[in-house]
CSV table of C-alpha atoms in Angstrom, one decimal:
chain,number,residue,atom,x,y,z
A,1,MET,CA,74.2,137.2,25.2
A,2,ALA,CA,74.0,140.9,24.9
A,3,ARG,CA,71.8,140.9,28.0
A,4,LEU,CA,74.8,139.9,30.1
A,5,GLY,CA,76.3,143.3,29.5
A,6,PRO,CA,79.9,144.4,30.2
A,7,ALA,CA,80.6,141.3,32.4
A,8,VAL,CA,81.2,139.3,29.2
A,9,ASP,CA,84.7,139.7,27.8
A,10,ASP,CA,84.5,137.1,25.0
A,11,VAL,CA,82.1,134.4,23.8
A,12,LEU,CA,82.9,130.9,22.6
A,13,LEU,CA,80.3,128.9,20.7
A,14,ILE,CA,81.1,125.2,20.7
A,15,ASP,CA,79.4,123.6,17.8
A,16,SER,CA,79.0,119.8,18.2
A,17,GLY,CA,76.8,119.4,15.2
A,18,LEU,CA,73.5,118.9,17.2
A,19,PRO,CA,70.3,120.4,15.8
A,20,THR,CA,69.8,123.7,17.7
A,21,PRO,CA,67.8,126.9,17.7
A,22,ALA,CA,69.3,129.9,16.0
A,23,VAL,CA,72.6,130.9,17.7
A,24,PRO,CA,74.9,133.8,17.2
A,25,ARG,CA,77.8,133.4,14.9
A,26,ALA,CA,81.0,135.3,14.2
A,27,GLY,CA,80.3,139.0,13.9
A,28,ALA,CA,77.5,139.0,16.4
A,29,PHE,CA,77.5,141.2,19.5
A,30,PRO,CA,79.4,140.5,21.7
A,31,PRO,CA,82.1,139.1,19.3
A,32,CYS,CA,81.6,135.3,19.1
A,33,ALA,CA,84.3,132.8,18.2
A,34,VAL,CA,83.0,129.5,16.8
A,35,ILE,CA,84.8,126.2,17.5
A,36,GLU,CA,83.5,123.2,15.6
A,37,LEU,CA,84.1,119.8,17.1
A,38,GLY,CA,83.3,118.1,13.8
A,39,ALA,CA,81.1,115.5,15.5
A,40,ASN,CA,78.7,115.1,18.4
A,41,LEU,CA,81.0,114.2,21.2
A,42,GLY,CA,78.5,115.0,23.9
A,43,PRO,CA,78.0,118.0,26.1
A,44,GLY,CA,80.9,117.1,28.4
A,45,ALA,CA,83.3,117.3,25.5
A,46,ALA,CA,81.9,120.7,24.4
A,47,ARG,CA,82.2,122.1,28.0
A,48,ASN,CA,85.7,120.8,28.4
A,49,ARG,CA,86.8,122.4,25.1
A,50,ALA,CA,85.2,125.7,26.2
A,51,ILE,CA,87.0,125.6,29.6
A,52,ARG,CA,90.3,124.9,27.9
A,53,GLU,CA,89.9,127.6,25.2
A,54,ALA,CA,88.5,130.4,27.3
A,55,ALA,CA,90.7,133.4,27.8
A,56,HIS,CA,89.7,133.7,31.5
A,57,ASP,CA,89.5,131.4,34.5
A,58,ARG,CA,85.9,132.3,35.2
A,59,VAL,CA,83.8,130.6,32.5
A,60,LEU,CA,80.0,130.8,32.2
A,61,LEU,CA,78.8,127.5,30.6
A,62,ILE,CA,75.4,127.9,29.0
A,63,ASP,CA,73.3,125.2,27.2
A,64,ASN,CA,72.0,126.2,23.8
A,65,ASP,CA,68.4,126.4,25.0
A,66,VAL,CA,69.1,128.7,27.9
A,67,GLU,CA,68.8,132.5,28.3
A,68,PRO,CA,70.7,134.0,31.3
A,69,GLN,CA,69.0,137.0,32.8
A,70,PRO,CA,70.7,140.4,33.4
A,71,GLY,CA,73.0,140.4,36.4
A,72,SER,CA,73.4,136.6,36.6
A,73,MET,CA,77.1,136.7,35.8
A,74,GLU,CA,77.9,139.2,38.5
A,75,THR,CA,75.8,137.3,41.0
A,76,LEU,CA,77.4,133.9,40.2
A,77,GLY,CA,80.8,135.5,40.4
A,78,ALA,CA,80.1,137.1,43.8
A,79,ALA,CA,79.0,133.7,45.1
A,80,LEU,CA,82.3,132.1,44.0
A,81,ASP,CA,84.2,135.0,45.6
A,82,GLY,CA,82.4,134.3,48.9
A,83,HIS,CA,83.4,130.5,48.9
A,84,SER,CA,87.1,130.0,48.4
A,85,ASP,CA,86.7,126.2,48.0
A,86,ALA,CA,83.9,126.4,45.4
A,87,ILE,CA,84.7,125.6,41.7
A,88,LEU,CA,81.2,126.1,40.3
A,89,ALA,CA,78.0,128.2,40.9
A,90,MET,CA,74.6,127.3,39.4
A,91,ALA,CA,71.9,129.7,38.5
A,92,ALA,CA,68.2,129.1,39.3
A,93,VAL,CA,66.5,127.7,36.2
A,94,LEU,CA,63.1,129.0,35.3
A,95,TYR,CA,60.7,127.7,32.7
A,96,GLU,CA,60.6,130.0,29.7
A,97,ARG,CA,57.0,129.2,29.1
A,98,ALA,CA,56.2,130.0,32.8
A,99,PRO,CA,59.0,132.3,34.1
A,100,ASP,CA,57.3,132.7,37.4
A,101,THR,CA,57.9,129.0,38.1
A,102,VAL,CA,61.2,127.4,39.1
A,103,GLN,CA,62.3,124.3,37.1
A,104,TYR,CA,65.1,123.7,39.7
A,105,VAL,CA,67.8,125.4,41.6
A,106,GLY,CA,70.6,122.9,41.4
A,107,ALA,CA,70.4,119.4,43.0
A,108,VAL,CA,71.7,117.2,45.7
A,109,PRO,CA,73.1,113.7,45.0
A,110,HIS,CA,70.7,110.9,46.0
A,111,PHE,CA,72.5,107.9,47.3
A,112,LEU,CA,70.8,105.6,44.7
A,113,GLY,CA,72.8,107.3,42.0
A,114,THR,CA,71.0,110.3,40.5
A,115,PRO,CA,70.5,114.0,41.4
A,116,THR,CA,67.5,115.2,43.3
A,117,LEU,CA,66.3,118.5,42.0
A,118,LEU,CA,65.9,121.3,44.5
A,119,HIS,CA,62.8,123.6,44.5
A,120,ALA,CA,61.4,121.9,41.5
A,121,ASP,CA,58.1,123.4,40.2
A,122,THR,CA,57.9,126.0,43.0
A,123,PRO,CA,56.9,129.7,42.5
A,124,VAL,CA,59.8,132.0,42.0
A,125,ALA,CA,58.4,134.2,44.7
A,126,GLN,CA,59.1,131.5,47.3
A,127,LEU,CA,62.8,131.3,46.6
A,128,GLU,CA,65.1,132.6,49.3
A,129,ASP,CA,68.3,134.4,48.4
A,130,VAL,CA,70.6,132.0,50.1
A,131,VAL,CA,73.7,130.5,48.5
A,132,ARG,CA,73.8,126.8,49.3
A,133,VAL,CA,76.6,124.2,49.1
A,134,VAL,CA,75.4,121.0,47.4
A,135,GLY,CA,77.1,117.8,46.4
A,136,THR,CA,76.5,117.7,42.7
A,137,ALA,CA,76.1,119.8,39.6
A,138,ILE,CA,73.6,120.6,36.8
A,139,THR,CA,75.2,122.5,34.0
A,140,CYS,CA,72.2,124.3,32.4
A,141,CYS,CA,73.7,127.7,33.4
A,142,VAL,CA,76.8,127.4,35.6
A,143,MET,CA,79.9,129.5,36.2
A,144,VAL,CA,83.1,127.5,36.8
A,145,ASP,CA,86.5,128.6,38.2
A,146,ARG,CA,89.2,127.0,36.2
A,147,ALA,CA,92.1,128.1,38.4
A,148,ARG,CA,90.7,126.6,41.5
A,149,PHE,CA,90.2,123.1,40.0
A,150,GLY,CA,93.7,123.2,38.5
A,151,ASP,CA,94.7,120.4,36.2
A,152,ARG,CA,92.1,117.9,37.4
A,153,ARG,CA,89.8,116.2,34.9
A,154,TRP,CA,86.6,118.1,34.3
A,155,PHE,CA,83.7,116.3,32.6
A,156,ASP,CA,84.1,112.6,31.8
A,157,GLU,CA,83.6,112.6,28.0
A,158,ARG,CA,83.2,108.8,28.1
A,159,LEU,CA,79.7,109.3,29.6
A,160,PHE,CA,78.7,111.1,26.5
A,161,PHE,CA,75.1,112.2,27.5
A,162,TYR,CA,73.0,112.5,30.6
A,163,LEU,CA,74.2,112.5,34.2
A,164,GLU,CA,77.7,113.5,33.0
A,165,ASP,CA,77.3,116.8,35.0
A,166,HIS,CA,76.1,114.8,38.0
A,167,GLU,CA,79.1,112.6,37.9
A,168,PHE,CA,81.4,115.6,37.7
A,169,GLY,CA,79.8,117.5,40.5
A,170,LEU,CA,79.7,114.5,42.8
A,171,ARG,CA,83.4,113.6,42.0
A,172,ALA,CA,84.5,117.2,42.7
A,173,SER,CA,82.6,117.3,46.0
A,174,LEU,CA,84.2,114.0,47.1
A,175,GLN,CA,87.5,115.6,46.2
A,176,GLY,CA,86.9,118.4,48.7
A,177,TYR,CA,85.5,121.1,46.4
A,178,ALA,CA,82.1,122.9,46.8
A,179,CYS,CA,79.3,123.2,44.3
A,180,LEU,CA,77.0,126.2,44.9
A,181,THR,CA,73.4,126.9,44.1
A,182,VAL,CA,72.7,130.7,43.7
A,183,PRO,CA,68.9,131.4,43.6
A,184,ALA,CA,69.5,135.1,42.9
A,185,ALA,CA,71.0,134.3,39.6
A,186,ARG,CA,68.3,133.4,37.1
A,187,CYS,CA,68.0,131.9,33.6
A,188,LEU,CA,65.2,130.8,31.3
A,189,HIS,CA,65.1,127.3,30.0
A,190,ARG,CA,63.3,126.4,26.8
A,191,ALA,CA,62.2,122.9,25.6
A,192,GLY,CA,65.5,121.1,25.9
A,193,THR,CA,67.6,119.2,23.4
A,194,ILE,CA,65.8,118.9,20.1
A,195,GLY,CA,64.6,115.3,19.5
A,196,VAL,CA,65.7,114.1,22.9
A,197,SER,CA,64.2,116.1,25.7
A,198,VAL,CA,61.0,114.8,27.3
A,199,ARG,CA,59.5,118.3,27.3
A,200,GLU,CA,60.3,118.6,23.6
A,201,THR,CA,59.3,115.1,22.4
A,202,GLY,CA,56.7,114.2,25.0
A,203,ARG,CA,58.3,110.8,25.5
A,204,PHE,CA,61.3,109.0,26.9
A,205,THR,CA,63.6,108.5,23.8
A,206,PRO,CA,65.9,105.5,23.5
A,207,VAL,CA,69.0,107.8,23.9
A,208,ARG,CA,67.7,109.1,27.2
A,209,VAL,CA,66.7,105.7,28.5
A,210,ARG,CA,70.0,104.0,27.6
A,211,TYR,CA,72.4,106.7,28.8
A,212,THR,CA,70.5,107.4,32.0
A,213,ILE,CA,70.6,103.7,33.0
A,214,ARG,CA,74.2,103.3,32.0
A,215,ASN,CA,75.6,106.5,33.4
A,216,ARG,CA,73.9,106.0,36.7
A,217,TRP,CA,75.6,102.6,37.0
A,218,LEU,CA,79.0,104.1,36.0
A,219,THR,CA,78.7,107.0,38.5
A,220,VAL,CA,78.0,104.5,41.3
A,221,LEU,CA,80.7,102.1,40.3
A,222,MET,CA,83.4,104.8,39.7
A,223,LEU,CA,82.8,107.0,42.7
A,224,TYR,CA,81.3,105.0,45.6
A,225,GLN,CA,83.7,103.5,48.1
A,226,ALA,CA,83.5,99.7,48.5
A,227,GLY,CA,82.2,100.0,52.1
A,228,THR,CA,79.4,102.3,50.8
A,229,LEU,CA,78.4,99.8,48.2
A,230,LEU,CA,78.3,97.1,50.8
A,231,ARG,CA,76.3,99.2,53.4
A,232,LEU,CA,73.8,100.4,50.8
A,233,ALA,CA,73.5,97.0,49.0
A,234,PRO,CA,69.9,96.3,50.0
A,235,ALA,CA,68.5,99.5,48.6
A,236,LEU,CA,70.7,99.5,45.5
A,237,ALA,CA,69.8,95.9,44.8
A,238,MET,CA,66.0,96.6,45.2
A,239,PHE,CA,66.3,99.5,42.8
A,240,GLU,CA,68.0,97.3,40.2
A,241,VAL,CA,65.3,94.7,40.4
A,242,LEU,CA,62.5,97.3,40.1
A,243,GLN,CA,64.4,99.0,37.2
A,244,LEU,CA,64.7,95.7,35.3
A,245,LEU,CA,61.0,94.9,35.9
A,246,GLY,CA,60.0,98.4,34.8
A,247,ALA,CA,62.2,98.1,31.7
A,248,ALA,CA,60.4,94.8,30.8
A,249,ARG,CA,57.0,96.3,31.3
A,250,LYS,CA,57.7,99.3,29.1
A,251,GLY,CA,59.5,97.3,26.3
A,252,TRP,CA,62.9,98.7,27.2
A,253,ILE,CA,64.7,95.4,27.7
A,254,GLY,CA,66.8,96.1,24.6
A,255,HIS,CA,67.8,99.5,26.1
A,256,TRP,CA,68.7,97.8,29.4
A,257,LEU,CA,70.8,95.2,27.7
A,258,TRP,CA,72.6,97.9,25.7
A,259,ALA,CA,73.4,99.8,29.0
A,260,ALA,CA,74.6,96.6,30.6
A,261,GLY,CA,76.9,95.7,27.7
A,262,SER,CA,78.3,99.2,27.5
A,263,THR,CA,78.9,99.3,31.2
A,264,VAL,CA,80.9,96.0,31.0
A,265,ARG,CA,83.0,97.4,28.1
A,266,MET,CA,83.8,100.4,30.2
A,267,LEU,CA,85.0,98.5,33.3
A,268,PRO,CA,88.7,99.3,32.6
A,269,HIS,CA,87.8,103.0,32.7
A,270,VAL,CA,85.8,102.4,35.9
A,271,LEU,CA,88.8,100.9,37.5
A,272,ARG,CA,91.1,103.7,36.4
A,273,VAL,CA,88.7,106.3,37.9
A,274,ARG,CA,88.4,104.3,41.2
A,275,ARG,CA,92.2,104.2,41.5
A,276,GLY,CA,92.5,107.9,41.0
A,277,MET,CA,89.7,108.6,43.6
A,278,ARG,CA,91.7,106.7,46.2
A,279,THR,CA,94.4,109.4,46.2
A,280,SER,CA,92.3,112.5,45.4
A,281,ARG,CA,89.3,111.8,47.7
A,282,ARG,CA,88.9,114.2,50.6
A,283,ARG,CA,85.4,113.3,51.8
A,284,GLY,CA,83.6,110.0,52.5
A,285,ASP,CA,80.5,109.2,50.4
A,286,LEU,CA,78.1,109.6,53.3
A,287,GLU,CA,79.3,113.1,54.0
A,288,VAL,CA,78.1,114.1,50.5
A,289,LEU,CA,75.3,111.8,49.5
A,290,SER,CA,71.7,112.4,50.6
A,291,ALA,CA,68.5,110.4,51.0
A,292,GLY,CA,64.8,111.1,50.6
A,293,PRO,CA,62.3,109.8,48.1
A,294,PHE,CA,63.9,108.6,44.9
A,295,PRO,CA,63.7,111.4,42.3
A,296,PHE,CA,61.6,109.9,39.5
A,297,ASN,CA,61.1,112.1,36.4
A,298,ALA,CA,57.9,114.0,36.8
A,299,ALA,CA,56.9,113.2,33.2
A,300,TRP,CA,56.6,109.5,34.2
A,301,HIS,CA,53.0,108.7,35.2
A,302,PRO,CA,53.2,105.5,37.2
A,303,SER,CA,50.4,102.8,37.2
A,304,ALA,CA,49.0,101.6,40.6
A,305,PRO,CA,51.5,98.7,40.8
A,306,GLU,CA,54.3,101.1,40.0
A,307,ARG,CA,53.2,103.4,42.8
A,308,VAL,CA,53.2,100.5,45.2
A,309,ALA,CA,56.8,99.6,44.1
A,310,ARG,CA,57.9,103.2,44.5
A,311,GLY,CA,56.6,103.3,48.0
A,312,ALA,CA,58.3,100.0,48.9
A,313,LEU,CA,61.6,101.3,47.4
A,314,ASP,CA,61.4,104.6,49.4
A,315,LEU,CA,60.7,102.6,52.6
A,316,ILE,CA,63.7,100.2,52.1
A,317,ALA,CA,65.9,103.1,51.0
A,318,ARG,CA,65.0,105.2,54.1
A,319,LEU,CA,65.7,102.3,56.5
A,320,ASN,CA,68.9,101.3,54.7
A,321,TRP,CA,70.2,104.9,54.8
A,322,ARG,CA,69.6,105.1,58.6
A,323,LEU,CA,71.3,101.8,59.2
A,324,ALA,CA,74.2,102.8,57.1
A,325,GLY,CA,74.7,105.9,59.2
A,326,GLY,CA,73.7,108.5,56.6
A,327,ARG,CA,73.0,112.1,57.5
A,328,ALA,CA,69.4,113.0,58.2
A,329,PRO,CA,67.7,114.6,55.2
């Protein structure tokens, strides 16, 4: 944190009880206040607490495995100053093990329900210093403006883990706010959440599989308009069939069933969010969502039949998007 210099007025460490690398405690420089949640309530709950407790309206949210680079706070703040409707600005995320390579610079919301990473695995030298408005958020290293968002709900704590930042960014974009990517602001990203991250474990853990499936469903059900679900039904249905077949092939049926049961139990919450979106929405879905190849995780190495299925999905999705009247990629 000392690398951020005088731009930092105070530091809050939100301790959710997860296993983490060594972190600064009270008495470190700059002075650090520690807030213990008492249980692992998920990253959304930790961020919400930080936003509520912060002494200032501009809050830099940093994951525990992230190291912001000097000047990043000033650059993110300047980007927010230049976009009066923006509530968050995201730094470019570089691999700590290969700092000359971009992991991603934010994302756009794919209409099939997940974020598509921008500039993934490209050389840092190829980045252009252009601030871009996108329709979703990734909270690895992001500055938020509390005053601009007012008393609206920030991160949905019921999603617990994975895609909770995507749901928030997409919801805010549909409500008329802007999410910014700022390539000139940089941070280094280590191996990810201990015991969960694919880069740290080398595999897709049950937690990741379950919550990724469920939270994608919840995001689509909570935020998409009924007309959007109808127009995009062919591609959405094909994805679900392929996801179920893939889960069966990989032995993940139990995870799929857990996600389905959890989604059913959360339907009252889904309906409450949908009711709220009817009055707070300022943009239609197709104004914010994007198309293109589905963003499968790069750590997944598909078999020949799976590659054929991916190609078929991308073809159907592309045709469906055009027929639905979506914007050109």
